[in-house]
XYZ file of C-alpha atoms in Angstrom:
588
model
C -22.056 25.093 37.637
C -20.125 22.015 37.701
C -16.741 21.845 35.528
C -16.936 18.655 33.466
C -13.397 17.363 32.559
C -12.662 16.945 29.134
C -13.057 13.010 27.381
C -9.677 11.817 26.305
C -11.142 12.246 22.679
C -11.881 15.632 23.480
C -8.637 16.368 24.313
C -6.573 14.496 21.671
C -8.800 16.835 19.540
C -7.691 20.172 21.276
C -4.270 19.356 20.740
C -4.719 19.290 17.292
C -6.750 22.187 17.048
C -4.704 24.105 19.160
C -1.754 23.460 17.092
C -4.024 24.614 13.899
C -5.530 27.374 15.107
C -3.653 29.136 17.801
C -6.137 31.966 17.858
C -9.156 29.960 18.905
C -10.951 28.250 21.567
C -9.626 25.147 21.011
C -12.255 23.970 23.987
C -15.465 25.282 22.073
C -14.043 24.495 18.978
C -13.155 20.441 19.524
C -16.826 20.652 21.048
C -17.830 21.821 17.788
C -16.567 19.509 15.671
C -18.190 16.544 17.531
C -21.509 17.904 16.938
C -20.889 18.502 13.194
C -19.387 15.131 13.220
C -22.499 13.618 15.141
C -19.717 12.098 17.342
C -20.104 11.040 21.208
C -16.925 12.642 23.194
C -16.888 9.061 25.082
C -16.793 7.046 22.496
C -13.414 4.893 23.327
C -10.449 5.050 20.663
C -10.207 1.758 18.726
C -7.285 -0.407 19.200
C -3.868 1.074 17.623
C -1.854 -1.203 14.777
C -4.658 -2.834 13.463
C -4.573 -4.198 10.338
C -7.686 -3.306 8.432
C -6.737 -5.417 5.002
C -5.330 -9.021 4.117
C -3.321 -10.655 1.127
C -7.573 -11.122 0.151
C -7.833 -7.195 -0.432
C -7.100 -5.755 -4.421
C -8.399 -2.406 -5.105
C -10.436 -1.498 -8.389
C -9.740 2.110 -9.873
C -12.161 3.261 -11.794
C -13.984 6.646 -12.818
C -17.856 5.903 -12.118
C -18.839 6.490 -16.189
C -15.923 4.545 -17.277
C -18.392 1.741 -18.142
C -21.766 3.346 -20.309
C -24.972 1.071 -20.993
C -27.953 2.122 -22.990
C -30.341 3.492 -20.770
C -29.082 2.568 -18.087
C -26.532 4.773 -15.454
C -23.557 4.421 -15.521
C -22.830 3.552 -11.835
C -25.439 0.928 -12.140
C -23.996 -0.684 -14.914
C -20.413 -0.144 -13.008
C -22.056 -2.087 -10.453
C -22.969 -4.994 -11.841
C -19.890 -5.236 -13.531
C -17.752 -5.824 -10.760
C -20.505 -7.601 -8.517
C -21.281 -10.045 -11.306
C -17.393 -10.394 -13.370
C -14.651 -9.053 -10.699
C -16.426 -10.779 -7.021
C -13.214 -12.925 -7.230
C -10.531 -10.338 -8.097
C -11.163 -7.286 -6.171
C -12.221 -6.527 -2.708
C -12.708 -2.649 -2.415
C -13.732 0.051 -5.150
C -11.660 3.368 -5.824
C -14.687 5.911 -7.135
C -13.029 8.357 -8.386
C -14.863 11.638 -8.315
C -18.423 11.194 -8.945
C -19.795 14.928 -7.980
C -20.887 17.641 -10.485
C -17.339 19.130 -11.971
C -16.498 22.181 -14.003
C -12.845 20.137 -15.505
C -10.522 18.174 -14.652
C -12.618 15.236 -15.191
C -14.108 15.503 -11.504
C -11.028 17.014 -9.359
C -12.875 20.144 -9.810
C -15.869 19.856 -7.570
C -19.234 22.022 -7.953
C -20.858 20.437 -4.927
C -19.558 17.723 -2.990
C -22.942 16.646 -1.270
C -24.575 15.426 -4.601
C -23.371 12.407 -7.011
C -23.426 13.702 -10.423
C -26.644 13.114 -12.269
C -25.064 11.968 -15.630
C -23.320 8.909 -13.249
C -26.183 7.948 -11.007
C -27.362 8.339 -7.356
C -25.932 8.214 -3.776
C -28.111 4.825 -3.770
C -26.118 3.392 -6.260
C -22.756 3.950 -4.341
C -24.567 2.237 -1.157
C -25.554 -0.696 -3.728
C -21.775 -1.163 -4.209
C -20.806 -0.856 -0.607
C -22.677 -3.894 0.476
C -20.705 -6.042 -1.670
C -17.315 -3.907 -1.855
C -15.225 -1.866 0.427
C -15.702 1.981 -1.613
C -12.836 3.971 -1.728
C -14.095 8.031 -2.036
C -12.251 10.982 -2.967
C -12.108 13.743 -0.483
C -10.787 16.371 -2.922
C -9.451 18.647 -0.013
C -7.082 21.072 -1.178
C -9.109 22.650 -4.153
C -12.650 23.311 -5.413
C -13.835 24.594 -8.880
C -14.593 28.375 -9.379
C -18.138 27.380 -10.646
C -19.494 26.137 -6.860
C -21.492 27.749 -4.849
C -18.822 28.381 -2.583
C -16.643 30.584 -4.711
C -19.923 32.251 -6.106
C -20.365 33.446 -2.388
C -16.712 34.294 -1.997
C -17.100 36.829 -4.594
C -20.328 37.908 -3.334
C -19.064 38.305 0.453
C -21.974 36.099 1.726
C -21.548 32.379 3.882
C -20.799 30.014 3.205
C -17.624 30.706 1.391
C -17.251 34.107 2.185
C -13.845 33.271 3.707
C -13.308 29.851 2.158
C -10.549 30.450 -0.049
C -6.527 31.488 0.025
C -5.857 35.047 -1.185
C -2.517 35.870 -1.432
C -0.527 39.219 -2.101
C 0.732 39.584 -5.557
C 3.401 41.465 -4.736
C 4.735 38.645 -2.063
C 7.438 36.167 -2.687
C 5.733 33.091 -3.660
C 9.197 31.819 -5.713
C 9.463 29.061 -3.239
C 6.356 27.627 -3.702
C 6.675 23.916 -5.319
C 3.666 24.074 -8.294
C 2.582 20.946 -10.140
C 1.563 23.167 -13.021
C 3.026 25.536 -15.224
C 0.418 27.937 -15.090
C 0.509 31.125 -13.156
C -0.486 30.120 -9.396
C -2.559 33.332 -8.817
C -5.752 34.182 -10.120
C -7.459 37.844 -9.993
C -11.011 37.533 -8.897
C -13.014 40.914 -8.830
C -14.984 40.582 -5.329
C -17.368 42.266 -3.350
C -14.656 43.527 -1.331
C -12.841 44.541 -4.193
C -9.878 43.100 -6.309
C -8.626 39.635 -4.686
C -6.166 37.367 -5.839
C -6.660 33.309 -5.119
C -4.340 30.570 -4.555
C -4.974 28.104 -7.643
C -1.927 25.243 -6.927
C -3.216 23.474 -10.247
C -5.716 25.573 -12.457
C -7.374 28.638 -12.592
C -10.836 26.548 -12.244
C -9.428 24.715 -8.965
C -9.444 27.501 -6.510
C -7.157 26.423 -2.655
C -9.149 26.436 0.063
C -8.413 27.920 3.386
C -7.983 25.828 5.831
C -6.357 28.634 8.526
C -10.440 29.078 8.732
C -12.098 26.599 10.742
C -15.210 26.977 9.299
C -13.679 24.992 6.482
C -12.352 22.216 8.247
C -15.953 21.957 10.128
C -17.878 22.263 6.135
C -15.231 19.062 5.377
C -16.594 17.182 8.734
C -19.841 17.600 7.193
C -18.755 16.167 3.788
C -17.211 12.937 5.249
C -19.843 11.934 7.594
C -22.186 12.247 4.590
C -19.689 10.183 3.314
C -19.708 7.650 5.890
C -23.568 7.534 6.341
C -23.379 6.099 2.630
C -21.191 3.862 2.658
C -17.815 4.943 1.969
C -15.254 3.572 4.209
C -11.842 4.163 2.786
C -10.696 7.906 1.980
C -8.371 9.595 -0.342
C -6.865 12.893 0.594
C -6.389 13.957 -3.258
C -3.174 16.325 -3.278
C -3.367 16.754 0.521
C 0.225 17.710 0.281
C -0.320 21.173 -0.856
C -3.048 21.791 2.073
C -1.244 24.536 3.650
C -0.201 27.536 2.582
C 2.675 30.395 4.141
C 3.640 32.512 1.724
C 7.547 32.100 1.364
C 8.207 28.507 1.895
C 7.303 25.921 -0.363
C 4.560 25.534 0.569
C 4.026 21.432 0.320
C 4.182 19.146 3.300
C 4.168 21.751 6.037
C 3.825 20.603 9.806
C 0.193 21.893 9.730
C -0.911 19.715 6.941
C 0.194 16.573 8.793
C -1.264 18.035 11.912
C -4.846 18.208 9.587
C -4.313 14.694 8.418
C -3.486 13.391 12.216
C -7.078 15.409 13.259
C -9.083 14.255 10.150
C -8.093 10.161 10.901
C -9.092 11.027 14.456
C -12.172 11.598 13.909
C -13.292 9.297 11.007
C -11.588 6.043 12.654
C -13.692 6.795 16.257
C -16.580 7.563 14.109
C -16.156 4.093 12.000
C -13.423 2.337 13.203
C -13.499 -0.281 10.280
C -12.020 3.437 8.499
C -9.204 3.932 6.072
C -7.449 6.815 5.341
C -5.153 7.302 1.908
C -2.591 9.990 1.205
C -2.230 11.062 -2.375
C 1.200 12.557 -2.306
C 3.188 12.492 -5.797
C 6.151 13.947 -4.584
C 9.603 12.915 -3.730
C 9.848 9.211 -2.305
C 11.295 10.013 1.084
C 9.074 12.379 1.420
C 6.048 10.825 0.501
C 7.160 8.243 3.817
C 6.837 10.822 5.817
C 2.840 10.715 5.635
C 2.673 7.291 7.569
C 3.553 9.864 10.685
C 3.876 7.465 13.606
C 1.245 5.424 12.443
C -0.746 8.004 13.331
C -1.693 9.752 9.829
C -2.121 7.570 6.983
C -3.228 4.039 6.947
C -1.701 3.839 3.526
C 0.276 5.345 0.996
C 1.260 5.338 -2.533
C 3.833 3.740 -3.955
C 4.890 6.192 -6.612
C 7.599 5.319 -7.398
C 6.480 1.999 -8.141
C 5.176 2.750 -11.761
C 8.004 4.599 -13.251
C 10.796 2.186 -11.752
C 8.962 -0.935 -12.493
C 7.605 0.089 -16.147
C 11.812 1.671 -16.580
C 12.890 -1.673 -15.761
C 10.091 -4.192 -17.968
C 12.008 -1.771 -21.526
C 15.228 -1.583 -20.679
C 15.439 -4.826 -19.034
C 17.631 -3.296 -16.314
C 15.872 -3.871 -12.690
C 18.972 -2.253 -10.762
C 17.141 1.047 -9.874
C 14.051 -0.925 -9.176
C 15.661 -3.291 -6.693
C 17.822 -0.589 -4.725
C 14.197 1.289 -4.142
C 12.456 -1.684 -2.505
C 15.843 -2.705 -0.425
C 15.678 0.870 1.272
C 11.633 1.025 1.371
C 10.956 0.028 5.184
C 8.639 -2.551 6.523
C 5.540 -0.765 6.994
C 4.429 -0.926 10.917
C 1.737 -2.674 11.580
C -1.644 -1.180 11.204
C -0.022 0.516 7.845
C 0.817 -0.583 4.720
C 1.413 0.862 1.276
C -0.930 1.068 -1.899
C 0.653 -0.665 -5.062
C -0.429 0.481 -8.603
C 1.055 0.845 -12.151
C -1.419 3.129 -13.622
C -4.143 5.118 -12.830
C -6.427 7.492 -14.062
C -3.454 10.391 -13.686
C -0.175 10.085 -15.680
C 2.887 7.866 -14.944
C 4.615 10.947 -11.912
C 8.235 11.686 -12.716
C 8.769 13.544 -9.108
C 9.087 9.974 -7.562
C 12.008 9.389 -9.775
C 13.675 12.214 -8.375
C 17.152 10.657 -7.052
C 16.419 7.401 -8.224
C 16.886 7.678 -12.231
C 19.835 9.870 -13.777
C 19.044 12.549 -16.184
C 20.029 10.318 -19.057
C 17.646 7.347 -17.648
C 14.656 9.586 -17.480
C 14.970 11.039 -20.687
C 15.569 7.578 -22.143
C 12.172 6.504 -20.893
C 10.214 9.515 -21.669
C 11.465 9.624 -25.127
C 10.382 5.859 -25.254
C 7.050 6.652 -23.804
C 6.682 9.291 -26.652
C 7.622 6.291 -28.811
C 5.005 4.244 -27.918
C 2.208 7.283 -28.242
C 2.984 8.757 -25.115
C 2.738 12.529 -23.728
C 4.817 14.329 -21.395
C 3.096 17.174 -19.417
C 5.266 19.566 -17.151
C 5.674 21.653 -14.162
C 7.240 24.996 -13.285
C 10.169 24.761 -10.180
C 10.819 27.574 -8.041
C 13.611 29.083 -10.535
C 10.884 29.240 -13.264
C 12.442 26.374 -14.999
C 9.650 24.015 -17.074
C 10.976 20.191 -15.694
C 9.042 16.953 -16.651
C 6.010 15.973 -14.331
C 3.970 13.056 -15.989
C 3.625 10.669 -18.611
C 0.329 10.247 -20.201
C 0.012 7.044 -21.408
C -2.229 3.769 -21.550
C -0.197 0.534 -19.219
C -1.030 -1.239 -22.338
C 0.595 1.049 -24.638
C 3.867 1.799 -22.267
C 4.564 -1.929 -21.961
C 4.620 -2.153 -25.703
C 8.028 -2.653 -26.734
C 11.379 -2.096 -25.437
C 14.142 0.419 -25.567
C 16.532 -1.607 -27.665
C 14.022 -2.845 -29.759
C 10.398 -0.470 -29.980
C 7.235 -2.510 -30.013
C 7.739 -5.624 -30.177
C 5.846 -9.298 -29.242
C 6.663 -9.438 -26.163
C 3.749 -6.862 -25.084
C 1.495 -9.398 -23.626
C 4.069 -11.055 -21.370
C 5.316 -8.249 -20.205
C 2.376 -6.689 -19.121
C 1.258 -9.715 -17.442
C 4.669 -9.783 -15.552
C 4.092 -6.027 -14.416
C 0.947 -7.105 -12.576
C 2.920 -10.067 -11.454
C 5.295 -7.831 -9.438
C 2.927 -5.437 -8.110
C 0.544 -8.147 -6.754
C 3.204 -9.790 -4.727
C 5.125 -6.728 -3.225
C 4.243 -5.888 0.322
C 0.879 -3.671 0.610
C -2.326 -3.897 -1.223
C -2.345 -3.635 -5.247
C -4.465 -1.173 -6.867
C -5.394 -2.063 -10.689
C -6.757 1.432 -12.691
C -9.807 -0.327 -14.499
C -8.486 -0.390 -17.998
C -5.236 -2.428 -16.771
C -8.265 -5.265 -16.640
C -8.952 -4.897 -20.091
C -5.879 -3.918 -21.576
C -7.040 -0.658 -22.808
C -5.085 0.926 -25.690
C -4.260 5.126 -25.521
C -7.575 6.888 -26.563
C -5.891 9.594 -29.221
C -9.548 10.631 -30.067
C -10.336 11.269 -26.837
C -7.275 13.170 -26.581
C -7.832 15.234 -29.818
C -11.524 15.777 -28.008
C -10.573 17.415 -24.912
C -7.238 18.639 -25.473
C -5.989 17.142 -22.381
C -2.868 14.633 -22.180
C -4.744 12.527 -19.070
C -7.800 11.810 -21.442
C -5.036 9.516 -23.595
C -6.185 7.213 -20.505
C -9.547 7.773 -19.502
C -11.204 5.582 -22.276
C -14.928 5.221 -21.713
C -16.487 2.029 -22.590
C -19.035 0.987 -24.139
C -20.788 -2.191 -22.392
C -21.798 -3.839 -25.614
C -18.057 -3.545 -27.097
C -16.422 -4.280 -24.007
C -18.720 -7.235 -23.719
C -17.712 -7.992 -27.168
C -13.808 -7.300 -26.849
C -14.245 -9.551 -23.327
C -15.791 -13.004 -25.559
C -13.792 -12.986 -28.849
C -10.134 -13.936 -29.326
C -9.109 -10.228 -28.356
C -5.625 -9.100 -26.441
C -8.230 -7.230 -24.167
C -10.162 -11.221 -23.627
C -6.832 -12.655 -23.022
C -5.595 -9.652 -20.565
C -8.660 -9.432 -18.399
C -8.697 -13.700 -17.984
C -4.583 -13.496 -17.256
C -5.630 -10.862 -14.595
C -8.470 -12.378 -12.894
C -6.525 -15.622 -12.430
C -3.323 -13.730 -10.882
C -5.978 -11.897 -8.121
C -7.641 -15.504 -7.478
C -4.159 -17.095 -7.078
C -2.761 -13.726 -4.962
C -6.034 -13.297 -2.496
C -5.348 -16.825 -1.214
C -1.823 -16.832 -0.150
C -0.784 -15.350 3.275
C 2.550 -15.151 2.200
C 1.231 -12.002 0.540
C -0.894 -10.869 3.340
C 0.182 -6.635 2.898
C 2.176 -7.058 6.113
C 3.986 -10.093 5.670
C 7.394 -10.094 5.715
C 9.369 -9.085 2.322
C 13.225 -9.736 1.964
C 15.254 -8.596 -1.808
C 17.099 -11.140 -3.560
C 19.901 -10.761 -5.098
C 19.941 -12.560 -8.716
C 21.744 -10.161 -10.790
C 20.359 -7.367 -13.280
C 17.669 -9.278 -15.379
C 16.045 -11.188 -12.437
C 14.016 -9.333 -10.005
C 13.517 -11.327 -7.137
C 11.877 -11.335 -3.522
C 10.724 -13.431 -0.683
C 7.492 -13.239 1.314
C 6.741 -15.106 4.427
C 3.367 -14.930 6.381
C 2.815 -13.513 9.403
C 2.375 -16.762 11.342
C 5.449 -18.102 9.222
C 3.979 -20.974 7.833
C 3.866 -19.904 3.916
C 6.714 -18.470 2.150
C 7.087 -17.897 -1.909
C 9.508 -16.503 -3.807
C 9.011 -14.429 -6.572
C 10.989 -14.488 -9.314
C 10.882 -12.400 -12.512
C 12.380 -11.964 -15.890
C 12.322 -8.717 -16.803
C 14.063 -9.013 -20.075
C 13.178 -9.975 -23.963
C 15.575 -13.418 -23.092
C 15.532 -16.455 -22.058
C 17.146 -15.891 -18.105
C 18.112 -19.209 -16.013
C 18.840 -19.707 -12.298
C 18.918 -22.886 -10.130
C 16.977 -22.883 -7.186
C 19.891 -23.346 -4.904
C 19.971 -19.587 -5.313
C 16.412 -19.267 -3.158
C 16.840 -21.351 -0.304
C 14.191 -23.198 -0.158
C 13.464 -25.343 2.892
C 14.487 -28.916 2.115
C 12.014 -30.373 3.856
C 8.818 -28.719 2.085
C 7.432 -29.167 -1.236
C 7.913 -26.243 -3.799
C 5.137 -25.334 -6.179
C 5.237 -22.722 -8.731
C 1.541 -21.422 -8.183
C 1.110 -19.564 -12.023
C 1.862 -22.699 -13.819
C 1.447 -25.599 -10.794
C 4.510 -26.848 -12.121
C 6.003 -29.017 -8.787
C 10.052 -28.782 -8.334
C 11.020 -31.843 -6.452
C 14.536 -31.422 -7.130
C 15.830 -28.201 -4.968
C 18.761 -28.071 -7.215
C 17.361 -27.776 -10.501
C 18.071 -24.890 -13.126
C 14.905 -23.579 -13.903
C 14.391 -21.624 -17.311
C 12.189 -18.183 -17.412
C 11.155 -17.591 -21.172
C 10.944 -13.355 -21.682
C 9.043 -11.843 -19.103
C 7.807 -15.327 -17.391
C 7.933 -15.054 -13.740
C 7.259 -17.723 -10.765
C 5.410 -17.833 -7.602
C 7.257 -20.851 -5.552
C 5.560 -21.838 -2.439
C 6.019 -24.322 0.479
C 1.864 -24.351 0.925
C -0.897 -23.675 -1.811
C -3.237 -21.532 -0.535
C -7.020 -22.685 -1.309
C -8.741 -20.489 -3.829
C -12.367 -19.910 -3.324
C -14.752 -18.845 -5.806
C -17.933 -17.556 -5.864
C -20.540 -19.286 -7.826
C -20.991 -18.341 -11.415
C -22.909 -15.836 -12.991
């Protein structure tokens, strides 16, 4: 019988698997995984350094109940909220968990073929998709101890008879980096006697084992459901913690990139038009390290973006802020990085790990606390309980500053927070209630006993409708936003790629310049991040005599390239050579 030679897919993939699984027929198992993947071997890999976004994308987090109508479900009504009030602000939609869960408000998944009855029905998360780009969560490392799969586990049968990480008690797991303070193993009475499970964040989130292939083949399933309904973009939730050897760390390992590497192989030949995400609150330089060589993630998060940013609108101080983004590098092409203040998790302190002093972060947790804020924590290696997250509202952590506690500044300087993170290089992510201004949700709080619930307020449509057409902070928020995304999506001095320099203007002026990637726009941004009036004269900017400057948030023309401009508390500019044309879509 006639040898057939491998397809350069084909072996791409055995190099990957080979690396994984050592012990294996990486032949028969890359064959494998193109049949569970319903992928051709021939199909051609798509062209490398693409850039699959422009300055048009903005990202829309948002749980799929946030938003609740009579009678109606609640991805439905989700739906035609953002099809029929955010067409012109957003271009893609982060759905955060929408499968049957056991806790952790959807991170721990029953059964990650179905959409949760309670939200609505794999039809409504096509409905989306023809309008939006749909961000899914592939929940990877962890599934809850009330699916099917940990049922069989116990029981000995497939599939999930060998699904999930048992270690030995008796081992030295004291290296391993935890996110929690609870105890990472959990004794499970099995079939096969007494086991005890890997559970990197709660006893009801059980690790998965991905040294068994049959798991990585039951996730190939999962995402080409995924991509048969829709769902383009992916997010690896805590991929970092994928791989397990007992006595390391356990985080980051060479085998977990290695996953991520084999995973965006064979989503991006499946649907090239494919985006892969990294959720990785850890360490900034390490969190870089997930780009690979443009090879693993498309994009990452910025985490250190919300503590730095949010640390520098109360003190007033942007020195830490600025020294991050000088030593962040320029994204290659065909990556970029994923901007956000707040989501539906807490405000990470990891990311402010050699960034802030001791002093600093204590100074803006107890702030945060000020301001209604929680702190949860994790355990180190030594045992020691350190700060992870603070769980608190944007609207609520933007209240005040440190000088001065709440104050009446809030407004401004929330607006000037999604002012920064709209112009930085990569695309900005807004967590749902940042559009509305949402307050903490202390009875939601007292419900569940959870800190995150402080920030996973759930909607009513009639009151949001209500808070959205009276003379509300929420009204005046979510109309401040939606102009800022009109203005942003049509400047290609802001495509995510285009070319970001740091200005130096002193402590209370945070500053940057942006030039398009055919060089024909450029804009300056320039903020005041304190409670004071802040001048500078635009001699400081260097702006190209021969152009016209417009500020594009007020439209305010500078003719004179030597005036001293003025920035009230928190008032920032966008000054740009060219106005890009904002189109809208007809009214609703």
């Amino acid at each position: 019988m006639e040898n057939i030679a491998p397809s350069h897919l084909e072996q791409r993939l055995m190099s990957h698997l080979q690396t994984l699984y050592p012990n294996f027929d990486a032949s028969e198992l890359a064959r494998t995984c193109l049949t569970t993947f319903n992928l051709d071997p021939k199909t051609e890999s798509p062209r490398p350094h693409r850039n699959l976004w422009d300055q048009s994308d903005i990202m829309l987090i948002t749980y799929a109940d946030t938003l609740r109508s009579e009678n109606e479900a609640p991805l439905e009504t989700l739906q035609k909220f953002v099809k029929n009030k955010l067409a012109d602000s957003i271009s893609a939609v982060h759905l955060l968990p929408f499968f049957p869960y056991s806790s952790d408000d959807g991170f721990s998944v029953m059964d990650y073929t179905t959409v949760n009855p309670s939200a609505g029905r794999w039809q409504h998360i096509s409905d989306i998709a023809k309008d939006f780009k749909v961000m899914g969560d592939l929940v990877i490392n962890h599934c809850s101890s009330r699916s099917m799969w940990f049922e069989n586990y116990k029981a000995g049968v497939d599939p999930g008879a060998k699904f999930f990480y048992e270690a030995d008690p008796n081992a030295d797991l004291s290296a391993v980096v935890r996110p929690r303070t609870s105890p990472l193993l959990r004794e499970v009475q099995t079939k096969n006697g007494q086991k005890h499970v890997w559970c990197t964040f709660s006893h009801d989130q059980v690790d998965l084992n991905f040294e068994n292939p049959d798991v990585l083949l039951e996730f190939l399933r999962i995402i080409r459901l995924y991509l048969e309904k829709g769902i383009r973009w992916f997010r690896l939730d805590a991929v970092a913690f994928l791989w397990k050897i007992p006595g390391t760390p356990s985080i980051n390992l060479p085998q977990t990139h290695e996953m991520i590497r084999l995973l965006r192989l064979m989503i991006e030949h499946y649907a090239p038009d494919s985006v892969i995400i990294t959720e990785t609150n850890i360490p900034n330089q390490e969190n870089l390290t997930y780009f690979g060589n443009a090879n693993e993630a498309h994009l990452i998060y910025n985490f250190s973006l919300p503590p730095l940013l949010i640390n520098s609108l109360i003190t007033g101080d942007c020195t830490h802020l600025k020294q991050w983004l000088m030593s962040m590098p320029p994204a290659q092409q065909g990556t970029t990085y994923l901007n956000f203040i707040a989501s539906h998790d807490g405000i990470g302190l990891r990311p402010t790990e050699g960034l802030l002093t001791e002093w600093e972060l204590d100074t803006l947790i107890n702030t945060m606390k000020r301001f209604g804020g929680r702190l949860s924590s994790r355990t180190t290696p030594q045992g020691e309980a350190k700060p992870y997250e603070i769980n608190i509202s944007l609207w609520n952590a933007l209240a005040g500053s440190v000088q001065q506690g709440p104050d009446q500044w809030q407004f401004a300087r929330f607006m000037c927070a999604a002012g920064v993170m709209m112009a930085l290089e990569g695309v900005p992510a807004f967590y749902i209630h940042s559009f509305f201004g949402t307050e903490n949700d202390n009875e939601r709080l007292d419900n569940t006993g959870q800190f995150r619930s402080i920030n996973r307020h759930i909607w009513q449509m009639d009151d949001l409708e209500h808070a959205l057409n009276t003379p509300t902070h929420h009204q005046k928020v979510f109309q401040g936003i939606c102009r800022l995304t009109q203005i942003r999506r049509a400047q290609t001095a802001f495509h995510p790629n285009a070319t970001q320099y740091v200005l130096h203007m002193g402590d209370s002026l945070f500053a940057f310049w942006r030039q398009s990637l055919d060089r024909r726009q450029s804009l300056f941004a320039v903020y005041n991040m304190t409670d004071q009036p802040q001048n500078f004269n635009l001699s400081e900017l260097n702006l190209i005599a021969t152009d016209d400057w417009t500020d594009l948030v007020t439209e305010q023309v500078y003719e004179d390239h030597l005036a001293n401009v003025t920035l009230m508390p928190y008032q920032f500019v966008w000054l740009a050579n060219k106005k890009g044309k904002i189109k809208l879509s007809q009214p609703k």
